[in-house]
mmCIF file of C-alpha atoms in Angstrom:
data_model
loop_
_atom_site.group_PDB
_atom_site.id
_atom_site.type_symbol
_atom_site.label_atom_id
_atom_site.label_comp_id
_atom_site.label_asym_id
_atom_site.label_seq_id
_atom_site.Cartn_x
_atom_site.Cartn_y
_atom_site.Cartn_z
ATOM 1 C CA MET A 1 -74.962 52.192 9.936
ATOM 2 C CA SER A 2 -76.994 52.059 13.097
ATOM 3 C CA LEU A 3 -76.761 50.117 15.863
ATOM 4 C CA ARG A 4 -80.014 48.278 15.237
ATOM 5 C CA THR A 5 -78.705 47.611 11.695
ATOM 6 C CA THR A 6 -75.389 46.255 12.849
ATOM 7 C CA ALA A 7 -77.026 44.082 15.827
ATOM 8 C CA THR A 8 -79.661 42.548 13.343
ATOM 9 C CA ARG A 9 -76.697 41.599 10.882
ATOM 10 C CA LEU A 10 -74.722 40.089 13.451
ATOM 11 C CA GLY A 11 -78.178 38.133 14.953
ATOM 12 C CA ILE A 12 -78.040 39.518 18.520
ATOM 13 C CA LEU A 13 -81.695 41.089 18.487
ATOM 14 C CA GLY A 14 -83.853 39.208 20.507
ATOM 15 C CA ALA A 15 -87.667 38.620 19.144
ATOM 16 C CA GLY A 16 -88.721 41.854 20.506
ATOM 17 C CA GLY A 17 -85.967 44.296 18.995
ATOM 18 C CA ALA A 18 -83.903 44.316 22.201
ATOM 19 C CA LEU A 19 -80.283 43.885 22.043
ATOM 20 C CA ALA A 20 -79.098 40.778 23.685
ATOM 21 C CA VAL A 21 -76.056 40.508 25.637
ATOM 22 C CA LEU A 22 -73.241 38.063 24.772
ATOM 23 C CA THR A 23 -71.122 36.468 27.382
ATOM 24 C CA VAL A 24 -67.712 34.482 27.164
ATOM 25 C CA ALA A 25 -67.253 31.260 29.282
ATOM 26 C CA GLY A 26 -64.394 31.459 31.494
ATOM 27 C CA PRO A 27 -63.501 31.656 35.223
ATOM 28 C CA ALA A 28 -65.823 34.283 36.809
ATOM 29 C CA VAL A 29 -63.711 37.231 37.863
ATOM 30 C CA ALA A 30 -65.858 39.621 39.474
ATOM 31 C CA LEU A 31 -64.428 43.297 39.817
ATOM 32 C CA ASP A 32 -65.844 45.717 42.066
ATOM 33 C CA ASP A 33 -64.898 48.493 39.851
ATOM 34 C CA ALA A 34 -61.582 49.026 37.729
ATOM 35 C CA ASN A 35 -59.627 50.245 40.938
ATOM 36 C CA ASN A 36 -60.496 47.297 43.191
ATOM 37 C CA PRO A 37 -59.469 43.955 41.855
ATOM 38 C CA PRO A 38 -60.438 41.080 43.663
ATOM 39 C CA PRO A 39 -58.065 40.090 46.659
ATOM 40 C CA VAL A 40 -54.988 37.842 46.243
ATOM 41 C CA TYR A 41 -54.612 34.568 48.317
ATOM 42 C CA LYS A 42 -51.492 33.011 49.190
ATOM 43 C CA GLY A 43 -50.282 29.755 50.739
ATOM 44 C CA ARG A 44 -47.298 27.545 51.132
ATOM 45 C CA VAL A 45 -47.164 24.026 50.420
ATOM 46 C CA THR A 46 -46.450 21.873 53.478
ATOM 47 C CA ALA A 47 -46.406 18.463 51.987
ATOM 48 C CA LYS A 48 -42.619 17.353 52.240
ATOM 49 C CA THR A 49 -42.193 15.200 49.491
ATOM 50 C CA GLY A 50 -44.204 18.076 47.208
ATOM 51 C CA LEU A 51 -47.538 18.786 46.307
ATOM 52 C CA LEU A 52 -49.098 17.073 43.088
ATOM 53 C CA LEU A 53 -51.641 19.411 41.331
ATOM 54 C CA ARG A 54 -54.536 18.127 39.549
ATOM 55 C CA ASP A 55 -57.181 18.897 36.892
ATOM 56 C CA ALA A 56 -60.164 18.488 39.266
ATOM 57 C CA PRO A 57 -60.411 18.296 43.038
ATOM 58 C CA THR A 58 -60.415 14.673 43.405
ATOM 59 C CA ARG A 59 -57.554 12.185 44.164
ATOM 60 C CA GLY A 60 -58.160 10.181 40.941
ATOM 61 C CA SER A 61 -58.106 13.236 38.366
ATOM 62 C CA GLN A 62 -54.926 13.599 36.153
ATOM 63 C CA VAL A 63 -51.681 15.141 37.738
ATOM 64 C CA VAL A 64 -50.794 18.493 35.919
ATOM 65 C CA ARG A 65 -47.891 19.278 37.737
ATOM 66 C CA SER A 66 -46.411 19.591 41.184
ATOM 67 C CA GLU A 67 -45.109 22.348 43.438
ATOM 68 C CA PRO A 68 -42.074 21.811 45.753
ATOM 69 C CA TYR A 69 -42.212 21.612 49.700
ATOM 70 C CA GLY A 70 -42.173 25.394 50.878
ATOM 71 C CA LYS A 71 -43.046 26.948 47.938
ATOM 72 C CA VAL A 72 -45.067 29.834 48.106
ATOM 73 C CA VAL A 73 -48.552 29.628 45.640
ATOM 74 C CA THR A 74 -51.383 31.791 44.676
ATOM 75 C CA ILE A 75 -54.737 30.730 45.199
ATOM 76 C CA PHE A 76 -57.693 31.723 43.312
ATOM 77 C CA CYS A 77 -60.612 29.899 45.429
ATOM 78 C CA LYS A 78 -62.021 27.051 47.276
ATOM 79 C CA THR A 79 -64.239 24.156 46.873
ATOM 80 C CA THR A 80 -65.088 21.051 48.233
ATOM 81 C CA GLY A 81 -63.676 17.721 46.843
ATOM 82 C CA ASP A 82 -62.309 14.417 47.904
ATOM 83 C CA HIS A 83 -61.198 13.950 51.694
ATOM 84 C CA ILE A 84 -57.435 14.117 52.249
ATOM 85 C CA GLY A 85 -56.332 13.972 55.890
ATOM 86 C CA HIS A 86 -59.960 14.792 57.294
ATOM 87 C CA ASN A 87 -59.965 17.849 55.282
ATOM 88 C CA ASN A 88 -62.239 18.162 51.877
ATOM 89 C CA LEU A 89 -61.223 21.584 51.117
ATOM 90 C CA TRP A 90 -59.372 22.092 47.389
ATOM 91 C CA TYR A 91 -57.882 25.138 46.278
ATOM 92 C CA LEU A 92 -57.925 26.130 42.556
ATOM 93 C CA LEU A 93 -54.091 27.514 42.302
ATOM 94 C CA THR A 94 -53.174 29.930 39.454
ATOM 95 C CA ASP A 95 -49.523 29.408 39.112
ATOM 96 C CA GLY A 96 -48.346 28.985 35.684
ATOM 97 C CA THR A 97 -51.854 26.698 35.031
ATOM 98 C CA TRP A 98 -54.915 26.422 36.802
ATOM 99 C CA ALA A 99 -54.720 23.303 38.959
ATOM 100 C CA TRP A 100 -56.436 21.917 42.070
ATOM 101 C CA GLY A 101 -54.258 21.242 45.295
ATOM 102 C CA ALA A 102 -55.775 19.829 48.473
ATOM 103 C CA ALA A 103 -56.024 22.471 51.155
ATOM 104 C CA HIS A 104 -54.749 19.867 53.541
ATOM 105 C CA TYR A 105 -51.101 20.255 52.072
ATOM 106 C CA ILE A 106 -51.191 24.082 51.833
ATOM 107 C CA ALA A 107 -50.968 26.557 54.762
ATOM 108 C CA ASN A 108 -52.569 29.878 54.436
ATOM 109 C CA ILE A 109 -50.829 32.760 54.403
ATOM 110 C CA GLY A 110 -53.215 35.622 55.478
ATOM 111 C CA GLN A 111 -56.911 35.046 55.375
ATOM 112 C CA ALA A 112 -58.421 31.954 53.880
ATOM 113 C CA PRO A 113 -59.581 32.071 50.049
ATOM 114 C CA ARG A 114 -62.991 32.786 48.953
ATOM 115 C CA TRP A 115 -65.461 30.210 47.716
ATOM 116 C CA CYS A 116 -65.388 29.348 43.973
#
C-alpha cells in the first residue's frame, strides 16, 4: 500500500493532497538534536516549614504535594504568577509530578531556569 493510500485511509491528507502533520499535545520539550538535551536546572527549597507545590502558579490553586526544607528539586522552567514576598516568579518542578513552586522559596543552584 502506498504512503498516499495509507494517508488517505487515515484521513491525514489535506485538500491539495499534501500530507498533514499530526502533533501530540504536551509539555514543549525541544531538543537541539539527539545528543544535546535541554539543560537541567536545580534549586534548593528555602522555606523553613517546607514548600507547598501547586497545580498552577497562583496562591489559590490546589496543593499537589510539598517538599521539605533543604530538598534539592529539578526545575523545568519559570513563569510569572502571584507575587510571593515581592517576587512573581514561579518554577515548574518535575520531581514526581509536574507542580508549581514559588521561586521566592527556591534558591537556584547554578543558572536560573529558562522561561516556559
